[in-house]
mmCIF file of C-alpha atoms in Angstrom:
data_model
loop_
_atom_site.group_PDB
_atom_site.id
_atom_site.type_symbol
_atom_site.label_atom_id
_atom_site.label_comp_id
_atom_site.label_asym_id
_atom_site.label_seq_id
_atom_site.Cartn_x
_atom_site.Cartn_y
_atom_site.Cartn_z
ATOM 1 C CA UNK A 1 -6.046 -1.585 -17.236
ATOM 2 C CA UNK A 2 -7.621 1.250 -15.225
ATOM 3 C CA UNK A 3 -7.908 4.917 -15.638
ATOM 4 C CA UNK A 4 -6.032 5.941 -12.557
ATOM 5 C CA UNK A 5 -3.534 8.942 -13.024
ATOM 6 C CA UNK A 6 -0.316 7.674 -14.739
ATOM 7 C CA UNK A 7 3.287 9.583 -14.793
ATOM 8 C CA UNK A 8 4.372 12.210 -14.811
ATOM 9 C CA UNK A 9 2.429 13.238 -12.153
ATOM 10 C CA UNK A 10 2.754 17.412 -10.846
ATOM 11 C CA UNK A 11 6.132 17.991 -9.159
ATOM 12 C CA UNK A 12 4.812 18.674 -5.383
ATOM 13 C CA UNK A 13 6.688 18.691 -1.940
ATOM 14 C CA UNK A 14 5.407 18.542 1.578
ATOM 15 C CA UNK A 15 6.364 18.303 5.230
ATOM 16 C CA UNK A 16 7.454 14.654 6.412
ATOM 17 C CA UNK A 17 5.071 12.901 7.526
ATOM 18 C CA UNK A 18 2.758 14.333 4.543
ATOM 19 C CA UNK A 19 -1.007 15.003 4.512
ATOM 20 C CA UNK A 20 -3.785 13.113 1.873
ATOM 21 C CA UNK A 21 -5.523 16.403 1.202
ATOM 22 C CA UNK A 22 -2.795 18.169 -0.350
ATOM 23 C CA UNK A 23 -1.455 15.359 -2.686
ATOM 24 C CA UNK A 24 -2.022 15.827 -6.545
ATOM 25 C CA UNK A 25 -3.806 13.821 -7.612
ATOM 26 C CA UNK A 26 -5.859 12.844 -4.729
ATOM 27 C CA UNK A 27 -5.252 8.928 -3.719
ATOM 28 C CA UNK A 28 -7.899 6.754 -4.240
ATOM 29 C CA UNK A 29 -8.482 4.850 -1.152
ATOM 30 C CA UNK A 30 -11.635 2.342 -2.731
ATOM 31 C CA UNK A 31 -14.370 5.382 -0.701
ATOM 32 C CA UNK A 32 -16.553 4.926 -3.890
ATOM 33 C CA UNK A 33 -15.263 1.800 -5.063
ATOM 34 C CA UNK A 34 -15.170 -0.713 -2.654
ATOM 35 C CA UNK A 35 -17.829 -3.668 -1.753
ATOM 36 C CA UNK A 36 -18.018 -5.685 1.111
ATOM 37 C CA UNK A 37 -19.735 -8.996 1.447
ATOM 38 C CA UNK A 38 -19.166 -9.672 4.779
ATOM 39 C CA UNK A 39 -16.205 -11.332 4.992
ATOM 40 C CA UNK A 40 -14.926 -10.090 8.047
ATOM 41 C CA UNK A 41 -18.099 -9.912 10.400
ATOM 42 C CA UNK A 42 -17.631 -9.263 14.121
ATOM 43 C CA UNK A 43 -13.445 -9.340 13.569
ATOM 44 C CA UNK A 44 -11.838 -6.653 16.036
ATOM 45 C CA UNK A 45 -8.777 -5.213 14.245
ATOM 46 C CA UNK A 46 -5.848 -2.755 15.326
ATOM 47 C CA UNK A 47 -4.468 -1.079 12.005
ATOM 48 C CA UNK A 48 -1.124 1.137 12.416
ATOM 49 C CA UNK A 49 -0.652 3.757 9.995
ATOM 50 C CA UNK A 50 -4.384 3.458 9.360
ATOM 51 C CA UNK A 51 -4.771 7.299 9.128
ATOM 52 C CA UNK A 52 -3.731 7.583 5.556
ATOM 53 C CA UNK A 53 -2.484 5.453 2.249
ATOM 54 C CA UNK A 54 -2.868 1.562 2.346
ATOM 55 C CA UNK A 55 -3.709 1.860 6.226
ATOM 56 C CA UNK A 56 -6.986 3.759 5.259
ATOM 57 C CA UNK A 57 -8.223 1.671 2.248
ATOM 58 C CA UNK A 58 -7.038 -1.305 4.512
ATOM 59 C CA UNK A 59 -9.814 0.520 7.104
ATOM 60 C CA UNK A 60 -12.365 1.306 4.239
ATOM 61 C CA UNK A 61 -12.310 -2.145 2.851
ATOM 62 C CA UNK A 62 -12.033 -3.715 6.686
ATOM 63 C CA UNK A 63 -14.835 -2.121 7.896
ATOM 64 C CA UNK A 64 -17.400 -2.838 4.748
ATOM 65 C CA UNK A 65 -15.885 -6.453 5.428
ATOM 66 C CA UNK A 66 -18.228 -6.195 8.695
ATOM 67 C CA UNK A 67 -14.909 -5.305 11.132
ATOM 68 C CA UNK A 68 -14.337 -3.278 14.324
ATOM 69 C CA UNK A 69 -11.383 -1.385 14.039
ATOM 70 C CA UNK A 70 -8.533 0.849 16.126
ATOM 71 C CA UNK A 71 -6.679 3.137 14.056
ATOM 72 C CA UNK A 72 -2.995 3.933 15.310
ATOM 73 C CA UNK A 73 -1.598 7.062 13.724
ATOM 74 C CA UNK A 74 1.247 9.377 14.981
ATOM 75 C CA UNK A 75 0.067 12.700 14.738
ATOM 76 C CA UNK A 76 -1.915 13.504 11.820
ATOM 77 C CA UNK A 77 -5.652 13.757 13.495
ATOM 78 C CA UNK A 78 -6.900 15.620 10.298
ATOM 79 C CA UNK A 79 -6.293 12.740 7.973
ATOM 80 C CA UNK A 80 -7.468 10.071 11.190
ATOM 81 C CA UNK A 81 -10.523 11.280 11.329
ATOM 82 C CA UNK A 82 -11.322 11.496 7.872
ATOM 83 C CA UNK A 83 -10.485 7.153 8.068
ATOM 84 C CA UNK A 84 -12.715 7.153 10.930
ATOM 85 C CA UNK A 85 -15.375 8.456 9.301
ATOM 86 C CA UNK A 86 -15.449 6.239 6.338
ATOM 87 C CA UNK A 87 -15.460 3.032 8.785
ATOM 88 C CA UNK A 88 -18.045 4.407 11.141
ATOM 89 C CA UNK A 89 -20.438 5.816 7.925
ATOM 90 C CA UNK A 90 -19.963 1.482 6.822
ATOM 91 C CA UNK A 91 -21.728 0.945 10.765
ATOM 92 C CA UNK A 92 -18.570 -0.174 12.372
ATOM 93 C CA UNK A 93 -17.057 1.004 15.531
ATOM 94 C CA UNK A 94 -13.752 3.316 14.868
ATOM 95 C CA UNK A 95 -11.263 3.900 17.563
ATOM 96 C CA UNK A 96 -8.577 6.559 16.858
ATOM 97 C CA UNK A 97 -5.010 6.087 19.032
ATOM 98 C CA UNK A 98 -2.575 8.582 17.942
ATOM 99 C CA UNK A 99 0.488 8.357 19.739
ATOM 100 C CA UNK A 100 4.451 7.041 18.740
ATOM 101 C CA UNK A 101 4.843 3.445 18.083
ATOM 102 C CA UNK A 102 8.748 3.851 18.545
ATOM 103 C CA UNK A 103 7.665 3.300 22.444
ATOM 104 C CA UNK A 104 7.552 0.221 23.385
ATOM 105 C CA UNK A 105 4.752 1.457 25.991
ATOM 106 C CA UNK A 106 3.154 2.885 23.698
ATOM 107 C CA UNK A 107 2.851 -0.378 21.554
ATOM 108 C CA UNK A 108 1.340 -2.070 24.730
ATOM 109 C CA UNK A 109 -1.154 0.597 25.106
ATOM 110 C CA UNK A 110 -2.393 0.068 21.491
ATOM 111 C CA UNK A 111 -3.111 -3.574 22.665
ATOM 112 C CA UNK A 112 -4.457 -2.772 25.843
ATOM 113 C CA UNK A 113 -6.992 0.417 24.483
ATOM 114 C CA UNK A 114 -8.587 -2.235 21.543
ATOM 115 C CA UNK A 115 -9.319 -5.440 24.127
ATOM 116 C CA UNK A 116 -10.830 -2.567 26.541
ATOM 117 C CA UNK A 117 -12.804 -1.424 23.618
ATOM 118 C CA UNK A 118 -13.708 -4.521 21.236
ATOM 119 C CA UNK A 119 -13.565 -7.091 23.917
ATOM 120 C CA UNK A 120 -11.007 -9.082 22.077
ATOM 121 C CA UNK A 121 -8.782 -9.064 19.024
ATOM 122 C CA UNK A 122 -8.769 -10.707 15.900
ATOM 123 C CA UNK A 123 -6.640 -8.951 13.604
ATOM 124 C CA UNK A 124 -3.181 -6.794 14.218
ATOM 125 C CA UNK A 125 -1.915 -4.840 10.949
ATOM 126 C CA UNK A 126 1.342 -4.028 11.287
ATOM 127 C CA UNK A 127 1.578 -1.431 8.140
ATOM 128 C CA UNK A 128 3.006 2.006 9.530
ATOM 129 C CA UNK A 129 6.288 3.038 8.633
ATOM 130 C CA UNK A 130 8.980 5.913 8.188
ATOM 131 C CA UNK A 131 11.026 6.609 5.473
ATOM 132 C CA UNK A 132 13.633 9.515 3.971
ATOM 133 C CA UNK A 133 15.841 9.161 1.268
ATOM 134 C CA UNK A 134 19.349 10.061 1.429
ATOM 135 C CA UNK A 135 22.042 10.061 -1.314
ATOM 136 C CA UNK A 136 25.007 9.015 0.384
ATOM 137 C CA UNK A 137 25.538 6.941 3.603
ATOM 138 C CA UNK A 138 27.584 10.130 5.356
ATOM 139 C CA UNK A 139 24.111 11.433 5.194
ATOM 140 C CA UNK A 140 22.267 9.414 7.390
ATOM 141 C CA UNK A 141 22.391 10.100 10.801
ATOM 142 C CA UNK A 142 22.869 7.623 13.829
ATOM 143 C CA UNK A 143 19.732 9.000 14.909
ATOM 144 C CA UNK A 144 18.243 8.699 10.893
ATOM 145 C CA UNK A 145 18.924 5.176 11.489
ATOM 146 C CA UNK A 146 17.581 4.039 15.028
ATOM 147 C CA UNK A 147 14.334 5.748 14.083
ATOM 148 C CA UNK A 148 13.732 3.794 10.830
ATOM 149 C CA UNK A 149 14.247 0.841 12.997
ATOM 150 C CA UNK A 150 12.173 1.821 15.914
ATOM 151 C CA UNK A 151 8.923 2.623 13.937
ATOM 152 C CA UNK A 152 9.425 -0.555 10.784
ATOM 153 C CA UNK A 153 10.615 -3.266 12.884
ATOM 154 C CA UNK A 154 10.834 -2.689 16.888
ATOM 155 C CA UNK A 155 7.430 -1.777 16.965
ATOM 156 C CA UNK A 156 6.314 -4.846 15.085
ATOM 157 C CA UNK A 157 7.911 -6.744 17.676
ATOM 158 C CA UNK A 158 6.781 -4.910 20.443
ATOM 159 C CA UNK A 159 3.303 -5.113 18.749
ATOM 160 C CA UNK A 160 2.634 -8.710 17.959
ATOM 161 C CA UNK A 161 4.437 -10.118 21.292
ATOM 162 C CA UNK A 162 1.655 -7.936 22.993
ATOM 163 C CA UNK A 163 -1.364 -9.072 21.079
ATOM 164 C CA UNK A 164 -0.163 -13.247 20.861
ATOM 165 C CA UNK A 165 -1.894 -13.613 24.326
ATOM 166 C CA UNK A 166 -4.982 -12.195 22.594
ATOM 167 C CA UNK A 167 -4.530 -13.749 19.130
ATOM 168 C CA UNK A 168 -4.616 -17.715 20.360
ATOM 169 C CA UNK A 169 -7.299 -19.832 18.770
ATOM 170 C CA UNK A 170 -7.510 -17.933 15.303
ATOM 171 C CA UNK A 171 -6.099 -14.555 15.224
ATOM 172 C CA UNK A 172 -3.915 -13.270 12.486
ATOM 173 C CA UNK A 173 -0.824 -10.714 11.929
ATOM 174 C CA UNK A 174 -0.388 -9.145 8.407
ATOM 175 C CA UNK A 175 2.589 -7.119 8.082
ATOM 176 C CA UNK A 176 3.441 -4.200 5.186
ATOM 177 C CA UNK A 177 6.778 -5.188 3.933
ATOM 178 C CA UNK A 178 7.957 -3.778 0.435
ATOM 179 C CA UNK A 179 9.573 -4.660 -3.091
ATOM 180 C CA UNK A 180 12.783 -3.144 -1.466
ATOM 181 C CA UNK A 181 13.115 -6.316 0.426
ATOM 182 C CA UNK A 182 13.860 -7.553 -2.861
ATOM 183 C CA UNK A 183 15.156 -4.926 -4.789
ATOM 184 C CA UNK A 184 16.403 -2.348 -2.300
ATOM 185 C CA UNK A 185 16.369 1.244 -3.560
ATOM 186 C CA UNK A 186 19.752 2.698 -2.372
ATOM 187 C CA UNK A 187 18.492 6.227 -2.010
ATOM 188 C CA UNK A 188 15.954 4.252 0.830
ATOM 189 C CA UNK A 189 19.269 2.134 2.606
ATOM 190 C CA UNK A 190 17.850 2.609 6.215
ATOM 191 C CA UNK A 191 13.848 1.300 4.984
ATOM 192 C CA UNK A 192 14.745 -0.989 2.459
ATOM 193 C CA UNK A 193 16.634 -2.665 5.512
ATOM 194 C CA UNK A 194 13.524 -2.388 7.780
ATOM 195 C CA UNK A 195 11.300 -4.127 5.092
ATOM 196 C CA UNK A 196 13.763 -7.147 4.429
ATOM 197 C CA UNK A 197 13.934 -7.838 8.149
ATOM 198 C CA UNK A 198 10.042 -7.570 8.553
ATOM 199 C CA UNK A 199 9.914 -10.528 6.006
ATOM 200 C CA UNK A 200 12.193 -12.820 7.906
ATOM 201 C CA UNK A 201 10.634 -11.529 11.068
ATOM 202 C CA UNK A 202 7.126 -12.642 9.271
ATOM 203 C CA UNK A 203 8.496 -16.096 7.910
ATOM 204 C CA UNK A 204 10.168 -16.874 11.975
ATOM 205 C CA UNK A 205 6.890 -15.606 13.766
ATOM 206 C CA UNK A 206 5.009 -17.553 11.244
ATOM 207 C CA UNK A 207 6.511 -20.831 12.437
ATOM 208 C CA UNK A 208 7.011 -19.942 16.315
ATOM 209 C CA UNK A 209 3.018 -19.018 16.558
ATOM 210 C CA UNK A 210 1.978 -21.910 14.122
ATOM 211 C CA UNK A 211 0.676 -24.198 17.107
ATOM 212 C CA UNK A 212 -1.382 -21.007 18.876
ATOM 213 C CA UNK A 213 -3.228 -21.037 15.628
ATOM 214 C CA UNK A 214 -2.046 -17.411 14.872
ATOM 215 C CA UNK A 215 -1.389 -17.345 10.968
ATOM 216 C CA UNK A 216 1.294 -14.322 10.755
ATOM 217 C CA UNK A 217 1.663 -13.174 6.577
ATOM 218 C CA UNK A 218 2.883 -10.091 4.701
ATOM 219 C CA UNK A 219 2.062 -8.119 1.770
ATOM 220 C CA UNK A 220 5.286 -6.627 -0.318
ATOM 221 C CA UNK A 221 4.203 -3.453 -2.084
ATOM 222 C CA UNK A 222 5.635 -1.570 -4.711
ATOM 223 C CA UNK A 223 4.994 1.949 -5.489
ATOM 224 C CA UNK A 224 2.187 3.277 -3.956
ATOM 225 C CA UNK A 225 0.526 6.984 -4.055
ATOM 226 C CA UNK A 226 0.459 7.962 -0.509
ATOM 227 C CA UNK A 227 1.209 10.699 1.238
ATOM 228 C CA UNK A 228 4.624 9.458 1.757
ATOM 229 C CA UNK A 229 5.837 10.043 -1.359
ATOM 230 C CA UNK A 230 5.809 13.822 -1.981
ATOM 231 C CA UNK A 231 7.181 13.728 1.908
ATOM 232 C CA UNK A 232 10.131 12.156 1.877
ATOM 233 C CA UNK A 233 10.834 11.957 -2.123
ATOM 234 C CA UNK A 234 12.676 14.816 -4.168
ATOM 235 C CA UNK A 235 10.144 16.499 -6.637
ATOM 236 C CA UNK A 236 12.062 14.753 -9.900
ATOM 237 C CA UNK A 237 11.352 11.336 -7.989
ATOM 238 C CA UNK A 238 7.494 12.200 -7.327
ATOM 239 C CA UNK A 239 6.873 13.203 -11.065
ATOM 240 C CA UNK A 240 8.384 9.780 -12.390
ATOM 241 C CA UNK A 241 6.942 7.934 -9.365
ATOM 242 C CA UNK A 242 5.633 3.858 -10.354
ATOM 243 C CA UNK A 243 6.845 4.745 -14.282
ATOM 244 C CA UNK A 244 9.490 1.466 -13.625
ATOM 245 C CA UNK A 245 6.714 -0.796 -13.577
ATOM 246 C CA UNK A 246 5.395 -3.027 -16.333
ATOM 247 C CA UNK A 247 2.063 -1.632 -15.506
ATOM 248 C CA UNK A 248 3.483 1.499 -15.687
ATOM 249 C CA UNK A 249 2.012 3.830 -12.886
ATOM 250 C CA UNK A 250 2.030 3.543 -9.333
ATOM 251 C CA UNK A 251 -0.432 1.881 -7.475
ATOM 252 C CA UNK A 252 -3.711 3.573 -5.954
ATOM 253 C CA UNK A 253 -4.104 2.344 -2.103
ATOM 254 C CA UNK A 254 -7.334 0.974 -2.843
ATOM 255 C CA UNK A 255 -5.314 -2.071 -5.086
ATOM 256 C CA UNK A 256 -3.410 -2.955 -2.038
ATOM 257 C CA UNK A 257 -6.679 -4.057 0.207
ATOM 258 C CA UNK A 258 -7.767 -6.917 -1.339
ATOM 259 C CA UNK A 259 -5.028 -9.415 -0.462
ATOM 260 C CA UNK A 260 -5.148 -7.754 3.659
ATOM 261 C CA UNK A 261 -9.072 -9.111 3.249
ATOM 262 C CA UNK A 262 -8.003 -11.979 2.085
ATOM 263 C CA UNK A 263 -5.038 -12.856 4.316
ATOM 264 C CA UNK A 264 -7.339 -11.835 7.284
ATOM 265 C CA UNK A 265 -10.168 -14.113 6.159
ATOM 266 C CA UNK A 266 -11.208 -18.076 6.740
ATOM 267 C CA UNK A 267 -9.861 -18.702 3.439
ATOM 268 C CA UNK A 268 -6.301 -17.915 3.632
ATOM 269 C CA UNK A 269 -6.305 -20.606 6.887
ATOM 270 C CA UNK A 270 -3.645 -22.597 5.458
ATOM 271 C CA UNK A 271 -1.562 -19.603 4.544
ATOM 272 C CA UNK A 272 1.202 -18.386 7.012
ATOM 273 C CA UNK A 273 5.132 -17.389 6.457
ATOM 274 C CA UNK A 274 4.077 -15.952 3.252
ATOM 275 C CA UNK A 275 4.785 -13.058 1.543
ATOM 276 C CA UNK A 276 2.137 -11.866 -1.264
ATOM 277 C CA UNK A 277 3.483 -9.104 -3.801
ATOM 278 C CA UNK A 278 1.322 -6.668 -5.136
ATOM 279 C CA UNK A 279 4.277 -4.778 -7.578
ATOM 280 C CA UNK A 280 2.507 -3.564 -10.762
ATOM 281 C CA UNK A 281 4.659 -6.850 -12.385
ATOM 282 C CA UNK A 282 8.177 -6.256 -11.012
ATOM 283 C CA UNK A 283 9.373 -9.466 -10.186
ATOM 284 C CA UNK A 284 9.694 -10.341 -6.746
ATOM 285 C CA UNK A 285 11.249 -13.677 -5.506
#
């Protein structure tokens, strides 16, 4: 067991999509914590959402690893640059891209800006997403809905068929998924949707990229402390937030990075189409 901060955590609320610096307490994204040993030297890797939460430890850990990295973000250049200056202070190069992922031009462009920059890609992480909770289904808009699909899942198409080309001969997709793929929250209908199609979009692209040698996983979170949560979560959800694990907290960001290291890494060659939960011990099948 750890001493990270355990429920109940302050009641807090801010603006969707949320900022790190104002979150109580302040996520741990493995700055202090985490040690590289080279695992990923010389990789090239696009990270979207990499501005904040798992995306930045996912950048941290990444660019200790020994990786190159492009950070797609939407907006929030405060909280971008803060990820790009943890890579670049671990010697790596950092290339921020903010811009909406919802565009399937835009998705392109992502592509496009890291070969310019790296020379190549190794490594697309497919981990930004949008969420809002809603308590009855006459509360979600038509427009509510096509945007939770457009960022979780049309962008990870529009993302991965652009980089295959660059991918062949090694590469590797890791996609952020979620326990609601399992165990869908209600309150979270419209993302809880998203994140069970991005695991049978992960298992299909698995198998249709299997003979480019393009291994194509996902990671299933549970509850992590991001910025999301006191965003898009009502203030009595954020104080109980990660109590309905067996662990009994929600997770810091920097517990979610090993398994993208390892998924991204010579040793997980013979692992593709799988899912790996990292759910504080609620069961996932």
């Amino acid at each position: 067991m750890t001493d990270d901060p355990r429920p109940p955590y302050p009641e807090q609320q801010q603006a969707m999509p949320g900022k790190t610096e104002a979150m109580n307490p302040r996520p741990d994204h493995g700055e202090k914590s985490y040690v590289g040993s080279g695992r990923l030297a010389g990789k090239r890797a696009i990270i979207t959402g990499g501005d904040s939460g798992i995306g930045r430890a996912i950048a941290i850990a990444y660019a200790r690893e020994g990786a190159d990295i492009l950070i797609s973000y939407l907006e929030e250049d405060e909280d971008a640059r803060e990820t790009q200056k943890w890579v670049e202070e671990a010697g790596r190069k950092a290339v921020l891209m903010p811009g909406d992922i919802s565009s399937a031009a835009h998705c392109r462009a992502i592509i496009d800006r890291a070969i310019k920059e790296f020379g190549g890609l190794d490594i697309l992480i497919n981990n930004a997403a949008h969420q809002a909770s809603f308590e009855d289904i006459g509360s979600i808009s038509d427009e509510e809905w096509k945007l939770t699909f457009d960022v979780n899942i049309h962008a990870m198409f529009y993302l991965s068929k652009a980089a295959a080309a660059h991918l062949e001969g090694g590469g590797v997709i890791i996609n952020t998924t979620s326990i609601n793929a399992d165990q869908p929250n209600a309150h979270l209908l419209a993302y809880a949707t998203t994140k069970g199609a991005i695991q049978n979009f992960t298992m299909g692209l698995a198998q249709m990229l299997a003979d480019k040698n393009i291994r194509v996983n996902c990671v299933a979170p549970g509850p992590v402390w991001t910025p999301l949560i006191p965003s898009t979560m009502p203030p009595e959800a954020v104080k109980s937030f990660g109590e309905n694990t067996p662990i009994g907290r929600a997770a810091q960001p920097r517990e979610l990075a090993p398994p993208y290291v390892m998924l991204a890494t010579d040793e997980a060659s013979y692992i593709t189409g799988a899912t790996v939960p990292v759910t504080g011990g609620r069961p996932f099948i």
